[in-house]
Amino acid sequence: MIPFNFEYYKPATAREAVDLFHTLQTRDKNPMYYGGGTEIISFSRLYQLYPKAVIDIKGIPECNVLEFQNDRLVIGAAKTLTQLQESNLFPLLSWCAGRVADHTIRNKITLGGNICSRLPYREAVLALLVADCEVVIQRKGETRTEPLESIFNQSLHLDTGDLLLQVTVNKSHTCLPFFSTKRTANGDVNYPQDRIGYPVLSTAFMKNSGRIHAAFSGLCPFPFRSHELEEVLSDQEMATELKLAKAVSYLPAPILTDIDGTAAYREFVLRNTLARAVEQLEGVNCIC
Amino acid sequence: METTLAVGKSIPKKESWDKVTGAAKYNTDFNEPGLLHAWLVTSLYSHAIIKSIDKTKALEIPGVLSVVTGDSMPRLTGPVLEDRPPLAIGRVRYFGEPIAIVVADSLTRAKEAAGLVYVEYQPLPTVNSVKEALEEKSLLHEQLATYRHQKANEIFSLPGTNIANHIKIRKGNMTRGWAESEVVVDSVVKLPQSVHAAMEPRNARAEIKPDGKVIIHTSTQGPYDVKKDLSYYFNLEESKIVVLVPLVGGGFGGKTTSQLEILTLLASKAVHGRPVKLVESREQDFTSSPGHLGLEARVKLGATREGLLKAIEITCFVNTGAYTDSGTKMTRAMAADCTGPYNIEHVHGDAYCVYTNHTYVTAFRSFGRLSHTFAIERAMDKLAFALGIDPLELRLKNAIKPGHFTPTAVRLNSSNIGNLSACLERLKKLINWNEGIRIVTAHNKVRAKGISCLWKTSSSPPNATAGAIITFNRDGTLNLNVGAVEIGMGIKTALAQILSEKLQMDINKINVVMEVNTETSPKHWKTVASMTGFMVGNAVLDAAEDVIKQLCRTAAVVLRCPPEVLQVGGGRVFMKADPDIFVEFKNIVCGYEYPDGSSIGGEIIGRGNFIMHHLLPMDPETGRGRLGPAWAVGAQAVEVELDMLDYNYKILKAATVIDAGKVLNPKNARGVTMGGMCMGLGYGCREANLYDSGGVRINPQFRTYHLIRFGENPEYLVDFVETPQVDAPYGMRGIGEHGIIGMPAALANALSAAAQVNLDFTPLTPEAIWQAKKEVMS
Amino acid sequence: MLETQKYVETGLLELVVNGEKRSVMVRPADLLLDVLRDQLGLTGAKPGCKNGDCGACTILVDGWPIKSCLMLAVEAVGHEITTVEGLNGTPLQQAFVSEFAFQCGYCTSGFIINCQALANIHPQADEAIIREWLQSNLCRCTGYEEIGKAILSVISKN
């Protein structure tokens, strides 16, 4: 039960949604775009969010696309994590998104919602970061496409009222070899998901033309991809022990300590995982 | 007696189809026009003076009728020691403690207004652990000496400290015991508080009728205690209180004492008796309502070189949280069974019930034995290691048996103790013990086993009673009305099975009244302690005897013979010598009508009762006494596979063999046992209430407080030994709780063996094992 | 041309629940779970956490399991809702009874709904898929073995 009321709008076009947002904004409605709504509902129940208006984006056609268009996979922001898994057009994304929350909730959580989540984990982002994906954003009067990495720094940086419409991925990147892990306080999570919980460490590794891409969640208070770290991991000459020691020094923030694990334990898990990733991706090629 | 009709049969629960179609009604499923809604304002601090409470803003919300605070009930409550104000008075002692109740015409408004009740706190130092409590970092109850309690022989508090109760066990001669001990181990364990997490959050609703009658609808295991408590606290005649309980969505001990019933009655009083409903959010259920105790214990165990136990010194500190509720009783129960199911002549036991600024505790499945068993069984494994004796053999060697005496000096016989050795022998085969305790299976992988024994008796008051009423319908079917609450363990069906067997009658012709209404159902102490089958079952047998006597009396007239030559079965009363001479129930249960229309007999109403016998309070100096009528014993094992590189592990198998006396319903007994095992493994591997340094609960949701989920459960191996308890229905023993008891200990023993490090705590997360390994290696 | 749907204050909605058209009075912020229970008397879906963690309130939306505590009633407009009351005498329910797949029964509606959806959507589901789906629901009474047997008895017949 949400102890306050809000207005609910479900626009039919992206342009309307953005216009509506700005109108509501000027009326002090503190509007929020609403995808699956799981976070808005559960946070509002505890007064951790207080929107006076929500704009449901599930009626916007662009947000409901899930298909290859020419050489890119286009994923609408309103597609649920389950739909990504069931279609399995981008296996690494299935893995990363498919270990978020639990299966039933993933029938409701949308890709856009996971990317823009207020929780520090946002594991679907890991696959998108390592695959060099692009995002399509609706602004007042224009639609823009940008590389995700250029506007994702700890979180997705959008101007007020900007709406994430779609994510697109180079088709050839959807079938690159990958390695992905998730560890919770209670142990590993395999795929299909066999354990539920926030990550002590969640990872996505992808190998593109001999270079390892790597993104992490649970390690710092935000998901990130580190090019310096990738440099080290991809170095054919360097001994694994040295790689691990160096890699750990390239983290963008101190390692997290919380109820799921201490920083020391997370580092231990990270080292083990990096070692496994390097071993797994040794000499593997495209999975298409 | 032959038990072929219903006893020993896997009869599905009577309420099965209601439960699979959504038709089953739980307390919060009822709604009525005019029902008011309440929401709790709870403490944001673990220990603080309440400087002021400002209700003004809350009362300005339209539809808000009242904001009830502690001044509405300036007295203390508690099932044993009266130390808890139902709403905080001037001070809060735990995070989540109820401070005020907002009553409004809708839940939305009540909740909105609750956010507008401003409480000004002045923080006090937080007692965040047993250690800090014993160091007296802060005193929680300065007035401890003045607190009332009605049971002089149960409470030995130490005013001026944080110790609410101290129970002693003194048996044998310790000097001799240690002199005879050639090998001694010393073991310390530490276990956190946790939550019951019944899927139905705790809730209640109350109303006061114009004639002063109080109606309480609640999700409780103890409706008659609610009635008794409200009568006592509010100075009402018991006839003015009706408590109604539909199906309960899980209890596990968490719904045994009065809390929300008191609060809703206060709320209803504040709005002129109008009906008020209070349903806790999951967060409130986890923080405001009582949870499961924490324990820190030290065990010193001595044995001969051959492995014969000679002496034990055990000290238990129970973390009872901010108030005692059932904490004092669980402290006593733990002391009474303090040796574990082993024969030890020389015993020195101390159990302390310690206040901290954590959520207070109440009964939890096993009533403290779960934690205590962990302490004993870790010590047993360490002793086995020190002696170089197989852990299972050590337990077999010392298993308690008929002829032995318990720590409270009860002499045991086959009926009251059963057969632990047989359980161990059966377990040994089930878990394939002989293949070895620790086996390296693959690169970095180790498979290991651990075991634990268990025992438990009840802690019922010596005058606890149960009743049963049997009435008939015109067609000869019958109705069974008892005060036992159906909380999921299938008790109503088990009682129907007992009745079906006794009357040799089709169980489908027995209707069981599912709800409990204290106005019309005969009293039962409460649905706890695995005692319901024993107590109410005996009352049902008594009522059945009464019915048989009445049936035979009427039938004797009809069949023109003395009642002694008649027998009951198949819905008929017939002549033992010639079953073809009979009269059907339907023709006599509401009186027998002669062909000319004149009638005799009248309606048959059976009544039966049961009262505990020969229970004795414990002696304050030695602990001598008798808390319960009998024990159920058992042995459990866990098999794990541990990754020695990253300390991830899988629980592969969990095994339990319990002496059930007689298994009334095999599928149900297996189910209840597996449920207990799963809960015990959950506690062992991941469950714990977590607090920050200020005593604020930081994991009050299922999202952060993890239970074992589907597929994380191990393969279950469950079996039963049947040594009858002669004074129990068909020889059965209460086993509803027992599956949980040895699981954390067996898990810790298995993981300790696997990781080759002593793991003397829970939860046993991979990180915790890694940490323990790291400490040993550095 | 489609227009923006608006629900700005308490108003009447039409929902399709268990094949019937039902009218309800809701605030835009009202949750589907509360509306089903309080207005339609469909109390099979249970509140266990209201946070999406326990699954006791699971219902079907167009055949897919959804936690009704994490869905606004207005979101349900135009979709087909099925609650446990919409199932009657199914083989799955029979299997839950015969396997003793519940004790207190509070989580049962949610489990049954989720199992039913799984059996419909993935009639050949393997153990990994069953596990993935059923992890969404908590049961505090059983040790899950019986629930696993119940779902398998339905899946393996396919």
XYZ file of C-alpha atoms in Angstrom, chain C residues 49-109:
61
model
C 5.928 -8.723 2.357
C 4.427 -6.133 0.006
C 7.938 -5.762 -1.305
C 8.036 -8.319 -4.083
C 10.229 -10.664 -2.083
C 7.961 -13.545 -1.051
C 5.647 -14.313 -3.971
C 2.549 -15.031 -1.865
C 0.593 -12.458 -3.895
C 1.493 -13.891 -7.300
C -1.238 -13.690 -9.945
C -1.225 -14.093 -13.712
C -1.260 -11.161 -16.104
C -1.908 -12.411 -19.627
C -0.654 -15.781 -18.481
C 2.608 -14.592 -16.902
C 3.182 -14.650 -13.151
C 3.372 -11.200 -11.584
C 3.668 -10.146 -7.972
C 0.498 -8.169 -7.504
C 2.049 -6.109 -4.709
C 4.357 -4.603 -7.320
C 1.685 -3.682 -9.849
C -0.683 -0.761 -9.878
C -4.320 -1.596 -10.464
C -4.381 0.914 -13.346
C -1.636 -1.055 -15.066
C -3.979 -4.022 -15.245
C -6.448 -2.251 -17.533
C -6.583 -4.074 -20.834
C -4.922 -7.210 -19.505
C -6.357 -10.518 -18.379
C -5.888 -11.199 -14.701
C -6.059 -14.687 -13.274
C -5.990 -15.354 -9.562
C -5.916 -18.701 -7.796
C -9.695 -18.465 -7.546
C -9.693 -18.755 -11.330
C -8.257 -22.253 -11.148
C -10.570 -25.028 -10.209
C -9.788 -28.664 -9.721
C -6.701 -28.554 -11.922
C -4.256 -31.474 -11.966
C -1.745 -29.131 -10.357
C -4.028 -28.403 -7.413
C -4.691 -32.116 -7.071
C -0.937 -32.713 -7.073
C -0.433 -30.145 -4.306
C -3.045 -32.000 -2.241
C -1.672 -35.484 -2.861
C 1.957 -34.468 -2.367
C 1.211 -32.545 0.885
C 2.846 -29.570 -0.838
C 1.761 -27.064 1.794
C 1.373 -26.820 5.519
C -0.021 -23.490 6.707
C -1.154 -22.743 3.163
C -0.372 -19.053 3.203
C 2.178 -19.216 0.376
C 0.194 -21.824 -1.558
C -1.868 -19.588 -3.825
